[in-house]
Short mmCIF file of C-alpha atoms and ligand atoms in Angstrom, two decimals:
data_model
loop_
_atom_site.label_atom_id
_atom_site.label_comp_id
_atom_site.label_asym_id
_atom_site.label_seq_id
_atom_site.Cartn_x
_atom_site.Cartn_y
_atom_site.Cartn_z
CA UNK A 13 125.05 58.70 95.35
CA UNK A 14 125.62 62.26 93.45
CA UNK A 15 127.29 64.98 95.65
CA UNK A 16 125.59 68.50 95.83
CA UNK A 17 127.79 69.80 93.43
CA UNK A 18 127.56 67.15 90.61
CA UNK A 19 123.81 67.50 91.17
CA UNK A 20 124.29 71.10 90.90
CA UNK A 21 126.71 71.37 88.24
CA UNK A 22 124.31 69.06 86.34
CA UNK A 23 121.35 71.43 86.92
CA UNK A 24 123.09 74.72 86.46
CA UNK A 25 124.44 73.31 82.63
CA UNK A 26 120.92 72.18 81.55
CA UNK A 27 118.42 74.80 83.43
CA UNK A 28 121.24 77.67 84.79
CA UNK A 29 122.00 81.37 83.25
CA UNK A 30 124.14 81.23 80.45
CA UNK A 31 123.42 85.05 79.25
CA UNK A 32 124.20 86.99 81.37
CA UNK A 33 125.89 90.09 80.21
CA UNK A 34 129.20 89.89 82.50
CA UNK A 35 129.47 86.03 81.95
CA UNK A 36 131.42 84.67 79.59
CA UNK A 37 134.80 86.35 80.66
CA UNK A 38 137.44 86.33 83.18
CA UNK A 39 137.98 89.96 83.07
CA UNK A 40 138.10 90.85 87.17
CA UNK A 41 137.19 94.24 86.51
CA UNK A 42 134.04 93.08 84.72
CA UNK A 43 133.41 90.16 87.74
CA UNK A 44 133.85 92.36 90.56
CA UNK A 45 131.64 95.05 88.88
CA UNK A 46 128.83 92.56 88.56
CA UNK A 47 128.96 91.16 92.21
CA UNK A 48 129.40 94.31 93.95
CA UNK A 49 126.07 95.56 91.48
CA UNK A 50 124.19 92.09 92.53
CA UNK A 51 124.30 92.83 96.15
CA UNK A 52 120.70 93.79 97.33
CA UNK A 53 119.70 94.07 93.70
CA UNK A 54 118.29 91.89 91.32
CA UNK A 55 119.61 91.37 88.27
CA UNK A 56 116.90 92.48 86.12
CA UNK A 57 117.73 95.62 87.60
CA UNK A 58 121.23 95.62 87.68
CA UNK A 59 121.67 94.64 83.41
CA UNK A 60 120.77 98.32 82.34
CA UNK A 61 123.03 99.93 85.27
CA UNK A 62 125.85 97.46 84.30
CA UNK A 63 125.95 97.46 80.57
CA UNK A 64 125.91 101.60 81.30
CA UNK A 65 128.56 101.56 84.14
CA UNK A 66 131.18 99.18 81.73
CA UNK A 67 130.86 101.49 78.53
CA UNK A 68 131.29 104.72 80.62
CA UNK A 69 133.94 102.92 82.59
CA UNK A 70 135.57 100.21 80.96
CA UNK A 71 138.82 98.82 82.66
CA UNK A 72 140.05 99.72 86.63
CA UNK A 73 142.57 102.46 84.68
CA UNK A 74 139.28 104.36 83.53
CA UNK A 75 137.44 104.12 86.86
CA UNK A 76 140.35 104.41 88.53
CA UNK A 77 141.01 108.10 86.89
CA UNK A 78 136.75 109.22 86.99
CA UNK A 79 135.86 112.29 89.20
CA UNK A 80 133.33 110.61 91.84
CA UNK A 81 131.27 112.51 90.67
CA UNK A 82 130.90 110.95 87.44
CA UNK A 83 130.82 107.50 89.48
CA UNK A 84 128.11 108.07 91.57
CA UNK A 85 125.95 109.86 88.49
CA UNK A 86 126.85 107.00 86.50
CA UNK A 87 125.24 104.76 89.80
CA UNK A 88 122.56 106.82 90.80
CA UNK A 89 119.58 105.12 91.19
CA UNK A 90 120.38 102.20 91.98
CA UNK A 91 120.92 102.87 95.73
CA UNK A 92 123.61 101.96 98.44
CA UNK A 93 126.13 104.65 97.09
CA UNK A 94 128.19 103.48 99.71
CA UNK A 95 128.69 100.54 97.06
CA UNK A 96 130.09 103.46 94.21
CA UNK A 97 132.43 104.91 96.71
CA UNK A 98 134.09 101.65 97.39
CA UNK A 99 134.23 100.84 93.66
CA UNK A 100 136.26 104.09 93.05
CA UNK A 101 138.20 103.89 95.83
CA UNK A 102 139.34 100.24 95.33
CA UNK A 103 140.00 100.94 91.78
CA UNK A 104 142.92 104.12 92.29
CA UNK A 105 144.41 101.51 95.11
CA UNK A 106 144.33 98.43 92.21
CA UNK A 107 145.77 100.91 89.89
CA UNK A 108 148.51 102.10 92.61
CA UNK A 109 149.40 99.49 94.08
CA UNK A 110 148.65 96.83 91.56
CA UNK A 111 149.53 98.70 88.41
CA UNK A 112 145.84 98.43 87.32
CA UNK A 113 146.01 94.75 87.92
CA UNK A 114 143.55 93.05 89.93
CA UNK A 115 145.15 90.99 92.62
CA UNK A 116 144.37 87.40 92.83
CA UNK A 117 144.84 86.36 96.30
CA UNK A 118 141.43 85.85 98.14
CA UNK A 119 143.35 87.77 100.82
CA UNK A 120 144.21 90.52 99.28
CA UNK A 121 140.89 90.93 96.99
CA UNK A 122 139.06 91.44 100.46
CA UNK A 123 141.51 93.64 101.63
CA UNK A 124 140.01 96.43 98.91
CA UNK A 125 137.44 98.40 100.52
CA UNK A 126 133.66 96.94 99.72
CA UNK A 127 134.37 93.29 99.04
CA UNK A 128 133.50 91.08 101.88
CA UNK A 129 134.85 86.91 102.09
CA UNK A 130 131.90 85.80 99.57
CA UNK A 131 132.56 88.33 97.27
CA UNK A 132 136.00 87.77 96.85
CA UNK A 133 135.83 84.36 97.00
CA UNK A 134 133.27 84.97 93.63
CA UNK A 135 135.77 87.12 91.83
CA UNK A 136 138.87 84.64 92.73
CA UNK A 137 136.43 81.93 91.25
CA UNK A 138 134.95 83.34 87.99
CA UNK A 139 138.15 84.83 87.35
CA UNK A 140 140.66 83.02 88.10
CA UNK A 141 139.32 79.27 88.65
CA UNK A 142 140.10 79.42 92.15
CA UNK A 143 138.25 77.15 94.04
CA UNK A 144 136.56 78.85 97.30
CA UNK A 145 133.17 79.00 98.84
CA UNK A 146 130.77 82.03 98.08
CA UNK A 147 127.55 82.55 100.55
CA UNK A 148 126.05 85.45 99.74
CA UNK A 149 121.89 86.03 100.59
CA UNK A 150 120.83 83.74 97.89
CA UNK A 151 123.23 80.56 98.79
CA UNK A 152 122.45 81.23 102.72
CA UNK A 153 118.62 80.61 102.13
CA UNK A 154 119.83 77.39 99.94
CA UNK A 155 122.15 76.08 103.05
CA UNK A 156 119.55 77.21 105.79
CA UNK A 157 116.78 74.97 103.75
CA UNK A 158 118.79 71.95 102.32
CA UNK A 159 120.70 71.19 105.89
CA UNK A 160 117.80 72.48 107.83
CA UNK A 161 119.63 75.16 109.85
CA UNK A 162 118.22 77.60 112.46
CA UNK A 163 118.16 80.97 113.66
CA UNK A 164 119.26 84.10 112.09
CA UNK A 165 122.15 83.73 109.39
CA UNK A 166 123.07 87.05 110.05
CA UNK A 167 123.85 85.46 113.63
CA UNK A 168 127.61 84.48 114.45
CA UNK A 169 127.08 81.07 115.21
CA UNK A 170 124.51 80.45 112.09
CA UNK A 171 127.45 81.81 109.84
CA UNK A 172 130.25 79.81 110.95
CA UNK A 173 127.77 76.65 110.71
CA UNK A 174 126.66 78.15 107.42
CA UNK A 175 130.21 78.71 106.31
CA UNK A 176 131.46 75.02 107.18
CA UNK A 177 128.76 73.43 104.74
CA UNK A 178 129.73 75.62 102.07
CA UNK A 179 133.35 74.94 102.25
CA UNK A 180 132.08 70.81 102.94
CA UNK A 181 130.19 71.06 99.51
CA UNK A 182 132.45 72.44 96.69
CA UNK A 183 133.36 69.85 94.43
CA UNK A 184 136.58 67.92 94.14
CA UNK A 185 139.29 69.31 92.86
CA UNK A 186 140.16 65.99 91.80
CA UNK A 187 136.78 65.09 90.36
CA UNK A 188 137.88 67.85 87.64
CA UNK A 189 134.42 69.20 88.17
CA UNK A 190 133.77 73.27 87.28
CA UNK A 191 134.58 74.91 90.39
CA UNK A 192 132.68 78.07 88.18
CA UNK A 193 129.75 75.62 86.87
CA UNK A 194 129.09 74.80 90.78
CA UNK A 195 129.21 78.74 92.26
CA UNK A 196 127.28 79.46 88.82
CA UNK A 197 124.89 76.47 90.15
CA UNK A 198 124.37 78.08 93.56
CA UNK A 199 123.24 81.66 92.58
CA UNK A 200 121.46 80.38 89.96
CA UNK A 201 119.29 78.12 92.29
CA UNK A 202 118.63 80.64 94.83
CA UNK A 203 117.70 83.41 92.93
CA UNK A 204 115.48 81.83 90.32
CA UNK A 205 114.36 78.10 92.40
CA UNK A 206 114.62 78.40 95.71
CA UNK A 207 113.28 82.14 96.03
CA UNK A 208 112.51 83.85 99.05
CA UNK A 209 108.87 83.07 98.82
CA UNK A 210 107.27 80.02 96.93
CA UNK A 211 110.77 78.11 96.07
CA UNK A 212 109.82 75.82 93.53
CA UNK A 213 110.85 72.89 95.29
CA UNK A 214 109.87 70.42 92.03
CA UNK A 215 111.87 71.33 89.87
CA UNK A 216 114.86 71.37 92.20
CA UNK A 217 117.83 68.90 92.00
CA UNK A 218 118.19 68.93 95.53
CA UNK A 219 114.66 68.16 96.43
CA UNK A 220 115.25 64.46 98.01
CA UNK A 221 117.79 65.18 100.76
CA UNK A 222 116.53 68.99 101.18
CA UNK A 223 115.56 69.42 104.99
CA UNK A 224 113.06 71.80 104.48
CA UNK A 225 111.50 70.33 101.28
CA UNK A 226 111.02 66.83 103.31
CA UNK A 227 109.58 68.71 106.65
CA UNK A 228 107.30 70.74 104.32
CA UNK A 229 109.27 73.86 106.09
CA UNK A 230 110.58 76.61 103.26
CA UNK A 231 108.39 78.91 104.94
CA UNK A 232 109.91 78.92 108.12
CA UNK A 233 113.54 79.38 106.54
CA UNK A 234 115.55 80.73 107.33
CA UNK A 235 114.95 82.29 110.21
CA UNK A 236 113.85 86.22 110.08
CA UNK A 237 116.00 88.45 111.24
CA UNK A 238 114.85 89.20 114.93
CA UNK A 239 112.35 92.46 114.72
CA UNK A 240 113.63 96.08 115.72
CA UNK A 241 111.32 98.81 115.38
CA UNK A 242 113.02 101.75 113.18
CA UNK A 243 113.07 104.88 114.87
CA UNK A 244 111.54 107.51 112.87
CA UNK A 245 112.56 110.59 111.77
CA UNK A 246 111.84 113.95 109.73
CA UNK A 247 113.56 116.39 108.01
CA UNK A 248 112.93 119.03 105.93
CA UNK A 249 114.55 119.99 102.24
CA UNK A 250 114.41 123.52 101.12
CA UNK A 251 113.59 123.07 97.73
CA UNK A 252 115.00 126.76 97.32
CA UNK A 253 114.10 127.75 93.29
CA UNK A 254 115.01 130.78 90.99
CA UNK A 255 114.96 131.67 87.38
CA UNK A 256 113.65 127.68 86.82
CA UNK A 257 116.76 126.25 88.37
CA UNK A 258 117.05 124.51 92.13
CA UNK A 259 119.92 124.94 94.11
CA UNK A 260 121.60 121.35 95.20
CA UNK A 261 124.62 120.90 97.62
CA UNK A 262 126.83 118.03 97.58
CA UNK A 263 126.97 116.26 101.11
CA UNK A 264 130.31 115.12 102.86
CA UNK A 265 131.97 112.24 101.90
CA UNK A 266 130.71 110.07 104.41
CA UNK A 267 127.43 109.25 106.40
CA UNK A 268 123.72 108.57 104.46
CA UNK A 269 123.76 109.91 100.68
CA UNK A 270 127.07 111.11 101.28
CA UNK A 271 128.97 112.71 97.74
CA UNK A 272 125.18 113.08 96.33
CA UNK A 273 123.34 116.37 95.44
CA UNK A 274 120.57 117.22 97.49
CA UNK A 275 118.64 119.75 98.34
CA UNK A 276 119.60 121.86 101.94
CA UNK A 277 117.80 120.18 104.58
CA UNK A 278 117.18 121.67 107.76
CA UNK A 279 115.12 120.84 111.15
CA UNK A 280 111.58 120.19 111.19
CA UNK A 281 111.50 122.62 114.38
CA UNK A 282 112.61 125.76 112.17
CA UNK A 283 110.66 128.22 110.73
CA UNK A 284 111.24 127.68 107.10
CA UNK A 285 110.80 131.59 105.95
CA UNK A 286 113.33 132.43 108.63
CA UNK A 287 115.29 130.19 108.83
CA UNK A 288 116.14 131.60 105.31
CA UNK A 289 116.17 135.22 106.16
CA UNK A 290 118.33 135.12 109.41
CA UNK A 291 120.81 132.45 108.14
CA UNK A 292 121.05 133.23 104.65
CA UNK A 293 119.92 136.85 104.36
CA UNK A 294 117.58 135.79 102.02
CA UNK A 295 114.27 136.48 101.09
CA UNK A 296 111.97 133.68 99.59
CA UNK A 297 108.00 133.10 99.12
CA UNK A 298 106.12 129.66 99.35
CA UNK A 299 105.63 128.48 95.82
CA UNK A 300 103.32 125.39 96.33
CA UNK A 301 102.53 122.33 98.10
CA UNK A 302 104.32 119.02 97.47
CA UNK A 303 103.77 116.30 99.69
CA UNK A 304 106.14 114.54 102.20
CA UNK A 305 108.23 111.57 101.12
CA UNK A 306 108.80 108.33 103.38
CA UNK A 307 111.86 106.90 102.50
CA UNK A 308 113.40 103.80 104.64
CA UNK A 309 117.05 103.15 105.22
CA UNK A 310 117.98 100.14 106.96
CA UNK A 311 118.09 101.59 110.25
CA UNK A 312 115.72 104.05 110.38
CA UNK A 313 112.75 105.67 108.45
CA UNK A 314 112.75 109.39 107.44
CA UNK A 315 109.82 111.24 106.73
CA UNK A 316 110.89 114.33 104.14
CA UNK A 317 108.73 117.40 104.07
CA UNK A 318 109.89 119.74 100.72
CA UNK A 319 109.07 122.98 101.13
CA UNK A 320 109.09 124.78 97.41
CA UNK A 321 109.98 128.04 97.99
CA UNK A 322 110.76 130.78 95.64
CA UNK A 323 113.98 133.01 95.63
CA UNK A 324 113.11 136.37 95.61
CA UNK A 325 116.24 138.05 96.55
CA UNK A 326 120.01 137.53 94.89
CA UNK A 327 122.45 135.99 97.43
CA UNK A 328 125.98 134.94 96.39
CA UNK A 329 126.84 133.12 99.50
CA UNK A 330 124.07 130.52 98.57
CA UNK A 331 125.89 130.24 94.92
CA UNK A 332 129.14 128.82 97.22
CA UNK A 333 127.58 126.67 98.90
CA UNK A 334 125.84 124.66 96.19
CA UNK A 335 125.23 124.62 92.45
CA UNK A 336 122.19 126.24 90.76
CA UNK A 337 120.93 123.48 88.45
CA UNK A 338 118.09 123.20 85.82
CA UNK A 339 115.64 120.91 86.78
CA UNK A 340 116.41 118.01 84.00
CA UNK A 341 120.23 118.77 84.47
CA UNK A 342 119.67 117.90 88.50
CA UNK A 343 118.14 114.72 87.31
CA UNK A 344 121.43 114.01 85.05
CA UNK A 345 123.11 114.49 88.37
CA UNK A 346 124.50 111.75 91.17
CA UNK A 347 121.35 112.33 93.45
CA UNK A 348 119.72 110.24 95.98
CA UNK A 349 116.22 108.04 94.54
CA UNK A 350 114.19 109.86 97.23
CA UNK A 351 115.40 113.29 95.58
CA UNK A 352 114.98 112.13 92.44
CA UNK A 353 111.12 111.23 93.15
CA UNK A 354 111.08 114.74 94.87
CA UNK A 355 111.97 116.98 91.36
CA UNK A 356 110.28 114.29 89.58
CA UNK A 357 106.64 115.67 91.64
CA UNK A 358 108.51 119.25 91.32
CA UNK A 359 108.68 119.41 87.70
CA UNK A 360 104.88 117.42 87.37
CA UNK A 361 103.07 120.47 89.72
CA UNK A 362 104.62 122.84 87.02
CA UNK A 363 104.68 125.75 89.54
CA UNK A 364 108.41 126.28 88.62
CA UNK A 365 107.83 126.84 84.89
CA UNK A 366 105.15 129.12 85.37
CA UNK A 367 106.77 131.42 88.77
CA UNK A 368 110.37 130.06 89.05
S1 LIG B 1729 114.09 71.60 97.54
FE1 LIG B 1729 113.07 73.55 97.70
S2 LIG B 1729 113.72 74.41 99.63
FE2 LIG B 1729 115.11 72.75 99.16
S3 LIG B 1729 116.81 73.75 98.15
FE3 LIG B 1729 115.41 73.06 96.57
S4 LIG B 1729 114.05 74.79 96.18
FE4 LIG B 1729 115.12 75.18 98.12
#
């Protein structure tokens, strides 16, 4: 009888992606880009961001050298910054320690900060022929339904068990089968067969020994992560204008949006109008209504009230704090999607254009 991977392999060369933009090549830099890009995005989504990312960017040296700055506006949009930051970071430790060489150890590729066991084991594969097991998101939802496995895979237990098949299932090394044809095979399947919802179980190669296929089950796995209700919070953002240009600071480092521009955000128990006046010395006037913005993180949900207000009195010790930008420049800028949406509705009401 076939083996999951020359079933696979067979699939993946007659029905697989063969297109992609970063396939093709065994450039790491080009590899890693991709995978760290694919996580928690589709790809649809990620072929504009990548094809800009490469051209602005294109070897470790280049990104290596880039202000973050540049990184992150080069990323923005396409959320999880934290994902930028590790890029750049990784990148000056490849080119120090390295010499701009990506390292091909599995070990030492998941040393770099951002690249987990799956993801390294995907770089070491497509780029170096190594043979190793991925299981990312995709390939856990094919394991969970082919072997008919339980429970949370974000679960301990469920990961080891998960992590055992995938190991059991590459091919043989001395079957001379295409350790990248097979890992090609996997992501394929799961992201455009057996998708989250309605896996098209008939035209899948695996259909006759696949647990859940048999026990009419997809829709039970894998398991869904065990329910937490987010705590919610609120904030506000002192969309602070004058002479048509907003006034952005960049946050720390670390924590949520952290290197982006955003607009200063206070407590939802101040007093906007004096909060300005006693900490800033500075006078401003409401310049219109623009509604709150829900935005959810993946542990919690923040409710964003902008308040538009109008800067009627000079004050250089705002200009050190942030940067005075024109509205289109601001949306050139590494900012946050919810701020994005937020000048996007700023610009629409107009009220700058015509007061600011
Ligand atoms: S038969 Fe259906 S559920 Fe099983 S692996 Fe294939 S697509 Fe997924």
């Amino acid at each position: 009888m076939p083996t999951i991977a020359t079933k696979l392999i067979r699939w993946q060369t007659q029905h697989g992606r063969h297109h992609l933009p970063w396939q093709g090549t065994r450039d790491p830099y080009a590899i890693w880009l991709s995978e760290i890009m694919l996580q928690q995005t589709q790809v649809i989504t990620v072929i504009p961001y990548y094809q800009r990312f490469i051209q602005r960017f294109p070897s470790i040296a280049h990104l290596a050298l880039a202000p973050q700055d540049d990184v992150l506006a080069c990323w923005s949009g396409l959320g999880y910054y934290s994902r930028a930051r590790n890029l750049s970071h990784a990148a000056q430790i490849i080119r120090q320690d390295y010499q701009s060489k990506f390292p091909q150890s599995i070990e030492l590729i998941q040393e770099l900060p951002g690249i987990g066991r799956s993801t390294a084991a995907a770089i070491a594969v497509f780029a170096f022929g190594q043979y190793a097991a991925i299981l990312d998101g995709n390939v856990k939802r094919v394991f969970t339904r082919y072997f008919g496995i339980d429970g949370y895979p974000g679960k301990a237990d469920v990961q080891k068990q998960l992590w055992h098949k995938a190991n059991a299932c590459l091919p043989k090394k001395t079957a001379n089968q295409s350790i990248e044809t097979y890992t090609q095979a996997l992501m394929d399947l799961g992201s455009i067969v057996c998708t989250r919802s309605k896996p098209d179980c008939t035209s899948c190669p695996l259909q006759h020994n696949c647990v859940a296929h048999q026990e009419n089950c997809t829709d039970k796995l894998p398991s869904p992560k065990p329910r937490k209700q987010l705590p919610k919070k609120e904030t506000i953002f002192l969309m602070l204008i004058k002479q048509n240009k907003i006034l952005l600071e960049k946050r720390p480092p670390s924590g949520i949006w952290g290197g982006l521009w955003c607009p200063l955000e206070i407590s939802t128990s101040e007093n906007t109008i004096a909060y300005c006046q006693q900490t800033y010395g500075l006078e401003v006037r409401p310049l219109g209504n623009i509604s709150p913005l829900d935005h959810t993180f993946t542990h919690f949900k923040l409710k964003i009230h902008p308040h538009l207000l109008q800067v009627v009195s000079p004050n250089d010790a705002l200009l050190q704090k942030g940067k005075w930008m024109a509205l289109d420049d601001a949306l050139e800028s590494a900012i946050p999607t919810p701020v994005r949406k937020l000048l996007k509705r700023v610009i629409l009401t107009d009220l700058v254009k015509t007061n600011g």
